[in-house]
CSV table of C-alpha atoms and ligand atoms in Angstrom, one decimal:
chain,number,residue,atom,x,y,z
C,1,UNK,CA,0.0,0.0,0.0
C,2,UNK,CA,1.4,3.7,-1.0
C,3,UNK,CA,1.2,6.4,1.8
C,4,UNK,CA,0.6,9.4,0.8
C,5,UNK,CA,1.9,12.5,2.0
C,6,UNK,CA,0.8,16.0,1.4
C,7,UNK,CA,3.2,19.4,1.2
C,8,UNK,CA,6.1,17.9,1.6
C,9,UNK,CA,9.0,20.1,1.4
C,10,UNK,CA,11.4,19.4,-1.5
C,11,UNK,CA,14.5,21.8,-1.2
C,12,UNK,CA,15.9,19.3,1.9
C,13,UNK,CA,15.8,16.3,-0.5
C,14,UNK,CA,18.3,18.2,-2.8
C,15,UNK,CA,21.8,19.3,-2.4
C,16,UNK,CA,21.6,22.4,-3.9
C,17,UNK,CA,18.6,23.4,-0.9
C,18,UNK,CA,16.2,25.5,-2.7
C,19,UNK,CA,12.7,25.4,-4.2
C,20,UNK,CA,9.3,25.2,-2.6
C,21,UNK,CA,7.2,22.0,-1.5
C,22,UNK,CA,5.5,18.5,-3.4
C,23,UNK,CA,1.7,18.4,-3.2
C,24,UNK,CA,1.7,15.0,-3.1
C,25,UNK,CA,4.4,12.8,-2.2
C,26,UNK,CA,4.5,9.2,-2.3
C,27,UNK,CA,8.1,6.2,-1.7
C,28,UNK,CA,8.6,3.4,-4.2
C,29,UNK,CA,10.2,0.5,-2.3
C,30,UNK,CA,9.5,-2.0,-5.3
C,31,UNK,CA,8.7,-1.6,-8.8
C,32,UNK,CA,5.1,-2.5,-7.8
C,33,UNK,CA,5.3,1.0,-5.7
C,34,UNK,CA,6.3,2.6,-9.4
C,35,UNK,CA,3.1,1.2,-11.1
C,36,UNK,CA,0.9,1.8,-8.3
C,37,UNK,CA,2.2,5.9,-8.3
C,38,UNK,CA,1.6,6.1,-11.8
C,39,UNK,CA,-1.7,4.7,-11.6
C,40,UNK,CA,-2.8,7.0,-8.8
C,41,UNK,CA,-1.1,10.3,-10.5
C,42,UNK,CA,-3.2,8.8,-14.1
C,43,UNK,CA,-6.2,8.9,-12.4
C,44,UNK,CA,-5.6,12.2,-10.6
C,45,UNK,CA,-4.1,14.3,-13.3
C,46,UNK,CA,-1.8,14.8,-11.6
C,47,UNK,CA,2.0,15.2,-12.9
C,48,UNK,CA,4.5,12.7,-11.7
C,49,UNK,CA,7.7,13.8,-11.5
C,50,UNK,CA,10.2,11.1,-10.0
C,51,UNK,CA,13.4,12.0,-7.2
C,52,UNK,CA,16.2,9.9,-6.6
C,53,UNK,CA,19.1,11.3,-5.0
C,54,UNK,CA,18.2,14.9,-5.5
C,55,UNK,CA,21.9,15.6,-6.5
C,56,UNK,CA,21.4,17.3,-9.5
C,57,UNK,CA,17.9,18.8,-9.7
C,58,UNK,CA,16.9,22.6,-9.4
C,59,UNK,CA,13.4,22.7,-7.6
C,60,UNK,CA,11.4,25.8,-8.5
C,61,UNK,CA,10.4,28.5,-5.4
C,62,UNK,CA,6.6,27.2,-6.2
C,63,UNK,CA,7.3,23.6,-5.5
C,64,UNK,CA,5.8,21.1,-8.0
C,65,UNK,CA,2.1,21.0,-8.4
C,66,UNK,CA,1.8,17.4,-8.7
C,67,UNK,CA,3.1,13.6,-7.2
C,68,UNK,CA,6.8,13.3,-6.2
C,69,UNK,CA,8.1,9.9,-6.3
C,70,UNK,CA,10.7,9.3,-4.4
C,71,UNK,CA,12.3,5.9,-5.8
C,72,UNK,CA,13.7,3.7,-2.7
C,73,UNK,CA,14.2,0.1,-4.5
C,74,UNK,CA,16.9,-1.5,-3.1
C,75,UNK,CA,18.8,-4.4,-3.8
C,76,UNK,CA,22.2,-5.5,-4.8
C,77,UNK,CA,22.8,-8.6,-6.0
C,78,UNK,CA,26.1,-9.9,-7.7
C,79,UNK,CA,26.8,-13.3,-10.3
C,80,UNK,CA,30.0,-14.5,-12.3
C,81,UNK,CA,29.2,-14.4,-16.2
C,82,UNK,CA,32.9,-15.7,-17.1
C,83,UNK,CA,35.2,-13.0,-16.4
C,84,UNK,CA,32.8,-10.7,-15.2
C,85,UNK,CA,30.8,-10.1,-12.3
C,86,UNK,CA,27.8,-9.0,-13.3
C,87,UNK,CA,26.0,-6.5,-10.9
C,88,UNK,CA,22.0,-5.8,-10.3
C,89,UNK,CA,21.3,-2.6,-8.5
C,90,UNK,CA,18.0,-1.6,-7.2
C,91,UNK,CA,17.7,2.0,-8.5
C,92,UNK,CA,17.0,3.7,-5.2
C,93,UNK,CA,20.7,2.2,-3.5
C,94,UNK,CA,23.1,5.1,-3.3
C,95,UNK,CA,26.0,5.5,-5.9
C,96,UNK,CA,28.6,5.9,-4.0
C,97,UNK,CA,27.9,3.0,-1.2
C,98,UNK,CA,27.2,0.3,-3.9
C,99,UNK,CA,30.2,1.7,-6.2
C,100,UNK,CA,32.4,1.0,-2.4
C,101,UNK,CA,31.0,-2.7,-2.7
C,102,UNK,CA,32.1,-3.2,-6.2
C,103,UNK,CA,35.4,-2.2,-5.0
C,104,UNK,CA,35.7,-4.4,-2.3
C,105,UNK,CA,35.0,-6.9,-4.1
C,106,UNK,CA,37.9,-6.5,-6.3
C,107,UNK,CA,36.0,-5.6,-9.7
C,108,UNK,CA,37.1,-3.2,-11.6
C,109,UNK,CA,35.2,0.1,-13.7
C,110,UNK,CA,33.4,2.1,-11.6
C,111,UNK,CA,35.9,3.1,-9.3
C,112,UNK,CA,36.9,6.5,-10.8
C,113,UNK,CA,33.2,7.2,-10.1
C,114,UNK,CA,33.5,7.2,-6.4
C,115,UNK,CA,32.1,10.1,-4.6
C,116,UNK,CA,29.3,10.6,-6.7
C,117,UNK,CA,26.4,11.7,-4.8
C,118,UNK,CA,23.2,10.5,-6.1
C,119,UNK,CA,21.9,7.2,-6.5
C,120,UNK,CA,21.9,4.2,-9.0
C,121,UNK,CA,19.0,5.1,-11.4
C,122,UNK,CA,20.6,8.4,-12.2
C,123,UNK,CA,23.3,7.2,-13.9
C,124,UNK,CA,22.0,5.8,-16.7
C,125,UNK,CA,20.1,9.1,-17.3
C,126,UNK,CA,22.3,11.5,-17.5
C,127,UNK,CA,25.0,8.9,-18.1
C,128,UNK,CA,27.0,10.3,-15.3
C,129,UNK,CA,30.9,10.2,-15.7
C,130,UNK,CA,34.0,11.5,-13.9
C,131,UNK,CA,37.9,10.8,-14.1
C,132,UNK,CA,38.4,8.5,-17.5
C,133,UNK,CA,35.2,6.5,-16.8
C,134,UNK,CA,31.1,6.7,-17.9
C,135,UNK,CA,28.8,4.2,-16.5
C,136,UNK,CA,27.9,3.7,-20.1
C,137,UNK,CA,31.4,1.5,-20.2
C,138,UNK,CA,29.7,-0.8,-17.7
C,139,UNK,CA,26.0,-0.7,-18.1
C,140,UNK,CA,25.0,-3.9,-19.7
C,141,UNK,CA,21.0,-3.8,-19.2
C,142,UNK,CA,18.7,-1.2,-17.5
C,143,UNK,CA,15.2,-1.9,-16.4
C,144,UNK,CA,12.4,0.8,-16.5
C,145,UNK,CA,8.8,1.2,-16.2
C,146,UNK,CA,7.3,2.7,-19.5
C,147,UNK,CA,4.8,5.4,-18.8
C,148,UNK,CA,3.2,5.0,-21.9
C,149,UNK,CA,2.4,0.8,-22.0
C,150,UNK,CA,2.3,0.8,-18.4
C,151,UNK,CA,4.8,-2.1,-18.7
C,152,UNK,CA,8.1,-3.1,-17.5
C,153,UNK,CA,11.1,-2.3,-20.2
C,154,UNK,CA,14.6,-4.1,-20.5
C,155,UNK,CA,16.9,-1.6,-22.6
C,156,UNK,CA,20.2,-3.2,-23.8
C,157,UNK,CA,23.4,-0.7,-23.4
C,158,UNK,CA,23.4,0.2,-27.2
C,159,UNK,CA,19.3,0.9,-26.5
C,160,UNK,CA,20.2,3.6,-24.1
C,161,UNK,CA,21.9,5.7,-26.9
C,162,UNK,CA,24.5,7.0,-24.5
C,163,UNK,CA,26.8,10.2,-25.1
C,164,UNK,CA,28.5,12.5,-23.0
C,165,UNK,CA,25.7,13.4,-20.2
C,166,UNK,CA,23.1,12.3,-22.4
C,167,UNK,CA,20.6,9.0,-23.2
C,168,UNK,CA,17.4,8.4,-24.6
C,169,UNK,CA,16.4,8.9,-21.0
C,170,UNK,CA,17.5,12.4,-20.8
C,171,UNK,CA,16.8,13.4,-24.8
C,172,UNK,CA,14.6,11.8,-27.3
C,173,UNK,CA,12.7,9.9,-24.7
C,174,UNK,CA,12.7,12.3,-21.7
C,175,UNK,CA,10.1,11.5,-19.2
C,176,UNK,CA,8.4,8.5,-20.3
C,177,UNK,CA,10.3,5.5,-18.4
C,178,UNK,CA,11.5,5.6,-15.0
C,179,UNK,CA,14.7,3.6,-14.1
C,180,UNK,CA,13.9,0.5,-11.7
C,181,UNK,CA,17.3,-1.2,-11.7
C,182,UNK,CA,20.5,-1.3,-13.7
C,183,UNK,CA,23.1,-4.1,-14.3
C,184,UNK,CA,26.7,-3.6,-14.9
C,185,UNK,CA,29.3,-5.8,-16.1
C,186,UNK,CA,33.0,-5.2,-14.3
C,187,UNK,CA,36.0,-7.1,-14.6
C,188,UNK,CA,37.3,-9.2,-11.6
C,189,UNK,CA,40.7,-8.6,-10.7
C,190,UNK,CA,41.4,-6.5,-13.3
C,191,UNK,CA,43.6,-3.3,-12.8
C,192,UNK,CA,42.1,0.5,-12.2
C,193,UNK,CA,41.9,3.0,-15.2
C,194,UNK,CA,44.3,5.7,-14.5
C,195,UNK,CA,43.8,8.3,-17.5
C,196,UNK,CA,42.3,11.4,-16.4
C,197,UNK,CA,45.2,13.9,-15.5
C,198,UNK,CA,44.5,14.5,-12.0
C,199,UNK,CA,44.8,10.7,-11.6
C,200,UNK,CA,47.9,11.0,-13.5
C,201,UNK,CA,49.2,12.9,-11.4
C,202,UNK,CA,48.8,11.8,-8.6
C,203,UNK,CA,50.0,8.2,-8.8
C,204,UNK,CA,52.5,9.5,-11.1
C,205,UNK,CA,55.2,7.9,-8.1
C,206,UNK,CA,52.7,5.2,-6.9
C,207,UNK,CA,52.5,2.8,-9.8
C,208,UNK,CA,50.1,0.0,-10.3
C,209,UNK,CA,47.5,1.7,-7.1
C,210,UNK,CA,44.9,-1.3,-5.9
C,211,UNK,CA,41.2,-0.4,-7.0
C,212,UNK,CA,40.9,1.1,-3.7
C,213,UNK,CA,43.9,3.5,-3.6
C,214,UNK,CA,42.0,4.8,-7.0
C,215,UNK,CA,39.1,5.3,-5.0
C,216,UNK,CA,40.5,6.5,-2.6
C,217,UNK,CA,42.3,9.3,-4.2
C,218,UNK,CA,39.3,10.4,-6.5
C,219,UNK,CA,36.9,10.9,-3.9
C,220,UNK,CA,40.2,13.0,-2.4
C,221,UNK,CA,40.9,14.8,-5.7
C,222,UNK,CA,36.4,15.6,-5.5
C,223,UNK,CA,36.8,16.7,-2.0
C,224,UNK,CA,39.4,19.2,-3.1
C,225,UNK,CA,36.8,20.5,-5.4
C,226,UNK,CA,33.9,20.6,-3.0
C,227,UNK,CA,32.7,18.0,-5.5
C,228,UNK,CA,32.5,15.0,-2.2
C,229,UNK,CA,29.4,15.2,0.1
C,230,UNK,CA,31.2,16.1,3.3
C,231,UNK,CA,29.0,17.1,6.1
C,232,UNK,CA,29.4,20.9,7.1
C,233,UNK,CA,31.5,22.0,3.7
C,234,UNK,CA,29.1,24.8,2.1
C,235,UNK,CA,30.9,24.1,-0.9
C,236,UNK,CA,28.8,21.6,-1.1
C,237,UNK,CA,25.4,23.1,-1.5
C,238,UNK,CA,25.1,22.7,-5.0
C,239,UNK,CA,23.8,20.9,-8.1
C,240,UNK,CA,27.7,19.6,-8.7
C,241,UNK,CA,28.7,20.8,-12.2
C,242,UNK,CA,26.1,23.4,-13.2
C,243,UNK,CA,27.3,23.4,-17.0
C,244,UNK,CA,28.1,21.2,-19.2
C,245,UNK,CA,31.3,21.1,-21.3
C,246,UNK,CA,30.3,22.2,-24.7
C,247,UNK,CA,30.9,20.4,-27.4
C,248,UNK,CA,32.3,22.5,-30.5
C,249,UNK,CA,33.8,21.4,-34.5
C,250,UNK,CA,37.1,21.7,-35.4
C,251,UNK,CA,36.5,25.2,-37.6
C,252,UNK,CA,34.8,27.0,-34.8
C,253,UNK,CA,37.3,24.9,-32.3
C,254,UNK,CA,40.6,27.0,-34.3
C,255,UNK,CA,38.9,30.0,-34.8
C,256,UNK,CA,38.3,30.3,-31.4
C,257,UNK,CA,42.1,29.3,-30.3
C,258,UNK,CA,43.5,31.7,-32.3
C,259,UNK,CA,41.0,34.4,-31.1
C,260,UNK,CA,42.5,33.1,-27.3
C,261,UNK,CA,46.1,32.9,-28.3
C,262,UNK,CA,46.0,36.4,-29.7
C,263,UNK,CA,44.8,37.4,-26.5
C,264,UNK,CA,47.7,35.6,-24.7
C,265,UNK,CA,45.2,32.9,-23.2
C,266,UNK,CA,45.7,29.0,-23.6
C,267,UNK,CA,42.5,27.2,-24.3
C,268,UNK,CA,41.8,24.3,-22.7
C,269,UNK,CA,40.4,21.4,-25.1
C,270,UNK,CA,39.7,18.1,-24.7
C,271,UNK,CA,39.0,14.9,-27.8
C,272,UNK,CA,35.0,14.8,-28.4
C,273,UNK,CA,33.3,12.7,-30.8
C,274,UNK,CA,33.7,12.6,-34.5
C,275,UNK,CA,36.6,14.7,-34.5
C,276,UNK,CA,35.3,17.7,-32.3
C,277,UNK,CA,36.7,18.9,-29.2
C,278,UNK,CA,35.2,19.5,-25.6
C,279,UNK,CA,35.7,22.8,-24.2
C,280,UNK,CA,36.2,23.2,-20.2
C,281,UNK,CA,32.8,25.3,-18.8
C,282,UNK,CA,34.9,26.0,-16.0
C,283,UNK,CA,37.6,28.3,-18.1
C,284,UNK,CA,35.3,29.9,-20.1
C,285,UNK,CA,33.1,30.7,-16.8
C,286,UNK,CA,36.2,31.9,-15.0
C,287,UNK,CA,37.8,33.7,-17.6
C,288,UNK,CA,34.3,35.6,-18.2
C,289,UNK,CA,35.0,36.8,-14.7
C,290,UNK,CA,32.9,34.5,-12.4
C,291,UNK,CA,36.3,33.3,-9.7
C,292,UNK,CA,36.2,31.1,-7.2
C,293,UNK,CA,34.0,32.5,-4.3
C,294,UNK,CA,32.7,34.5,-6.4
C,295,UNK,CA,29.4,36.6,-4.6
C,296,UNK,CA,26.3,37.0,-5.7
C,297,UNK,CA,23.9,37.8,-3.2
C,298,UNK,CA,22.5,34.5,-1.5
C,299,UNK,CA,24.2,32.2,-4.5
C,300,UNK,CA,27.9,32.3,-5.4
C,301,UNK,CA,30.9,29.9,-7.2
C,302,UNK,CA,32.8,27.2,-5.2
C,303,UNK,CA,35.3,28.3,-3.5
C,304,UNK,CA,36.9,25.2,-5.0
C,305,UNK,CA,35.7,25.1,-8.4
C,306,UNK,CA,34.4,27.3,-11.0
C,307,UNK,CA,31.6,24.8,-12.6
C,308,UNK,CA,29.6,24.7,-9.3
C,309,UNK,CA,26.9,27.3,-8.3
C,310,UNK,CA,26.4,27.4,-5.1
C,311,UNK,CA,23.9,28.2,-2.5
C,312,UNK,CA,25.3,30.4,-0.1
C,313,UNK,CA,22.6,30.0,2.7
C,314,UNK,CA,19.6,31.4,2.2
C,315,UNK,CA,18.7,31.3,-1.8
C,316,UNK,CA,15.9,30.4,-3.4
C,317,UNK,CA,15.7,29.1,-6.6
C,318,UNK,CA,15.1,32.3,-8.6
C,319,UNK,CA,18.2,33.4,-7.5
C,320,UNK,CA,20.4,30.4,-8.5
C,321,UNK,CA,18.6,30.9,-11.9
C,322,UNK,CA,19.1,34.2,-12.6
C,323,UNK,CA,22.7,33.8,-11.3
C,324,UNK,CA,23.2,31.2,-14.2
C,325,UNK,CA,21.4,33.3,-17.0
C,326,UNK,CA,23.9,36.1,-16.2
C,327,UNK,CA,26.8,33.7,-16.2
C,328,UNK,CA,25.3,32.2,-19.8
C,329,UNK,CA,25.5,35.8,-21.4
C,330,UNK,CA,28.6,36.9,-19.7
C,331,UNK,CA,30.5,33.6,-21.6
C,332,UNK,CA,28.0,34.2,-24.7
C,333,UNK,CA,29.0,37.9,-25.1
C,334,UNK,CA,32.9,37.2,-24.9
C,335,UNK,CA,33.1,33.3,-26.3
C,336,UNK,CA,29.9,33.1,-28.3
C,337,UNK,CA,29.3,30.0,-26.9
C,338,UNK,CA,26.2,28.9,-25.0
C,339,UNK,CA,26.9,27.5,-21.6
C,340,UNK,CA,23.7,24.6,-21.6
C,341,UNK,CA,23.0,23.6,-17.6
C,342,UNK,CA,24.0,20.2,-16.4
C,343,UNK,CA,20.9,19.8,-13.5
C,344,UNK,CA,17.2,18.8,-14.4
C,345,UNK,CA,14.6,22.0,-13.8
C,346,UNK,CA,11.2,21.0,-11.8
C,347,UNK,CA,8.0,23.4,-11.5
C,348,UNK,CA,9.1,25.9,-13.6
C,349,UNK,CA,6.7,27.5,-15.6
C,350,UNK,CA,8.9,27.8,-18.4
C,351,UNK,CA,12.4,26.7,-19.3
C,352,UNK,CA,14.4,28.7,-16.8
C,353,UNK,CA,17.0,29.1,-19.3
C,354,UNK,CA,16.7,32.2,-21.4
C,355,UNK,CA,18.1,32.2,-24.9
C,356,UNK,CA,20.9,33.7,-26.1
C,357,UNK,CA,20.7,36.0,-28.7
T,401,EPU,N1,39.1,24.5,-14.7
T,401,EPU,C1,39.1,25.8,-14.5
T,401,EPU,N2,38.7,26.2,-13.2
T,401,EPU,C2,38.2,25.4,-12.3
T,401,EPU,C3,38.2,24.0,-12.6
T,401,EPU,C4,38.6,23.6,-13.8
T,401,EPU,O1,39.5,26.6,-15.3
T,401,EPU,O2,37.8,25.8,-11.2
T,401,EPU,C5,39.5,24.0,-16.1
T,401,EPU,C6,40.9,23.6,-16.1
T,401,EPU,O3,41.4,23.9,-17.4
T,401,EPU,C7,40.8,22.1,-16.0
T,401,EPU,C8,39.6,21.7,-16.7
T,401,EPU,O4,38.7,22.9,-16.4
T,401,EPU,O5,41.9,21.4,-16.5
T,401,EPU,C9,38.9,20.5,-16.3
T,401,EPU,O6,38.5,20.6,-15.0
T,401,EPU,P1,38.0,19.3,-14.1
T,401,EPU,O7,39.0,18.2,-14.2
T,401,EPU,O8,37.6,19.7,-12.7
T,401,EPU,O9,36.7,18.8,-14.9
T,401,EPU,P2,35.4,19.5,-15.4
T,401,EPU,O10,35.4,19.4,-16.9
T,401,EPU,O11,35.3,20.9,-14.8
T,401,EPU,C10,34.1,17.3,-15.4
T,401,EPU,C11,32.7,16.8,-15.0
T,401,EPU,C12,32.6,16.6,-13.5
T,401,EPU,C13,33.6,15.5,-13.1
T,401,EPU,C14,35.0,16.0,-13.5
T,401,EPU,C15,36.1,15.0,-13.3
T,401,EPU,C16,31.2,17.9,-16.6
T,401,EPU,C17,30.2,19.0,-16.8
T,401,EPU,N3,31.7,17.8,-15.4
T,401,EPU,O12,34.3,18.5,-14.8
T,401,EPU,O13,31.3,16.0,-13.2
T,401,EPU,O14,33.6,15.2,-11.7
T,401,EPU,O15,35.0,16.3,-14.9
T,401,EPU,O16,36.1,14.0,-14.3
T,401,EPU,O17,31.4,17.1,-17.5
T,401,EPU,C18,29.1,16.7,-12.6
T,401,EPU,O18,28.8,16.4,-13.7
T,401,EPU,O19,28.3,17.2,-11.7
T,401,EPU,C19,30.5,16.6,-12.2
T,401,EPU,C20,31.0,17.0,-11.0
């Protein structure tokens, strides 16, 4: 049986803190709980809009008008498929706990993940990635009730259409299945992936670290960025990474380091897709004058990185939105490139994010 709750405030169940209250409110402890919810918000009208860990979601000042569900399946459970261990997550365990099993148990790729906060049916989403990994490496089958048939769904890894922060989930499909449980395929015994710079560096005089000394040192390379969930760091009042790193072709890529070297900057630029290049948000945000600690009223930067907007204390969500507009027209006035936001929007009345002209 669902219990319903009424009013429920919202901005506690995020990390960024803001936004108003749920008018209905309802946990999922199975995928029985999901079907039920949708059932009861179908025969409402009511909107449904589902909450896992909260860790990257803006919540408007009005609340949302509808059902929250807030998806608690559990479960982890773990069998040999040759090499691999193949892993079944329930998609309401947290990322970070059950990414702390996988290393314990000695299977390698998703240990440069660690620290994520969040939880399992996330990933898949947005497909989440940090440090040289993406769970779309691992993911071998996701599990999701379809909104539309009103039926349980089994997506195979190329089904998911995963990119960089993207999946059908998040793009051409956005809002019609919610995420139940994911498997993942790892590799017993097989070493860490060092490839990311700041792992690099630091086991450039450690060689060959254990799958824990990786995770180790990248949830110690996220707490340096107030990008770690540690308990009384206001750093950590955000949304993580509030842009994403845009994505720009190889004309507009050496037009635009040219434009940089003749102003006496270097350009950071990273290998995309198809021969493009990946642009760091967190240059062109700081080089449009948004610095560390940077104030803004109630909402600010990190102290410890540029990409995170953060709420200083008392914002509400108008403020964190208008703080970003300003920020996307600041870097669209001196790059000409349009900063898109990395967290999902809920009860505003229209896209928060105003276009650039
Ligand atoms: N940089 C700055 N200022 C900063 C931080 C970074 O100029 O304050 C520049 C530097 O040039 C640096 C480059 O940005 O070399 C890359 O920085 P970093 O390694 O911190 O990575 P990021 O691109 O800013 C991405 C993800 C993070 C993920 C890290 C580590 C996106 C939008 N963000 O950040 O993901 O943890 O890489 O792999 O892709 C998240 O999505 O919420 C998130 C935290």
């Amino acid at each position: 049986m669902l219990s319903l709750r009424e009013q429920v405030p919202l901005a506690p169940l995020t990390t960024l803190s803001v936004g108003g209250r749920a008018r209905f409110f309802v946990e999922a402890d199975t995928p029985d709980d999901v079907r039920e919810a949708f059932a009861y918000s179908s025969a409402h009208g009511l909107p449904l809009f589902v909450l896992g860990g909260g860790s990257n979601l803006v919540v408007a000042d009005a609340g949302w008008p509808g059902l929250v569900l807030h998806l608690k399946i559990s479960g982890i459970s773990q069998r040999a498929e040759g090499s691999r261990v193949i892993f079944e997550v329930g998609a309401g365990e947290s990322w970070d706990s059950f990414v702390g099993a996988t290393v314990a148990a000695e299977c390698a790729g998703l240990e440069c993940l660690s620290g994520i906060p969040g939880t399992v049916g996330g990933t898949p989403v947005q497909n989440v990635g940090a440090y040289g990994q993406e769970v779309a490496d691992t993911i071998v089958v996701v599990t999701a009730f379809d909104r539309v048939s009103g039926e349980i769904r089994i997506f195979s890894n190329a089904d998911c259409g995963f990119a960089y922060r993207t999946s059908i989930f998040n793009t051409s499909d956005r809002d019609r299945f919610i995420v139940v449980q994911v498997a993942y395929a790892l590799e017993r015994g097989a070493s860490p992936k060092i490839e990311y710079a700041d792992l690099k560096r630091f086991f450039a005089d450690k060689p060959s670290p254990s799958l824990q000394a990786v995770r180790d040192a990248v949830r110690q390379i996220r707490q340096g960025k107030g990008m770690l969930l540690v308990e009384g760091d206001p750093d950590v009042r955000s949304a993580g990474s509030f842009f994403k790193n845009p994505i720009v072709g190889t004309q507009r890529f050496v037009e635009l380091d040219a434009e940089m070297q003749s102003r006496g900057l270097q350009l950071p630029n990273y290998p995309a897709d198809d021969g493009q290049r990946k642009l760091s948000a967190a240059w062109l945000v700081e080089k449009a004058g948004f610095h560390k600690g940077y104030v803004h009223g109630n909402v600010g930067i990190s102290s410890k990185h540029t990409l995170a907007i953060v709420n200083r204390g008392a914002a509400r969500a108008s403020e964190i939105v208008s703080f970003m507009n300003v920020i996307r027209e600041t870097v669209f006035s001196r790059f000409a490139i349009d900063l898109h936001p990395e967290p999902v929007f809920l009860g505003f009345e229209q896209t928060p994010v105003r276009a650039m002209r």
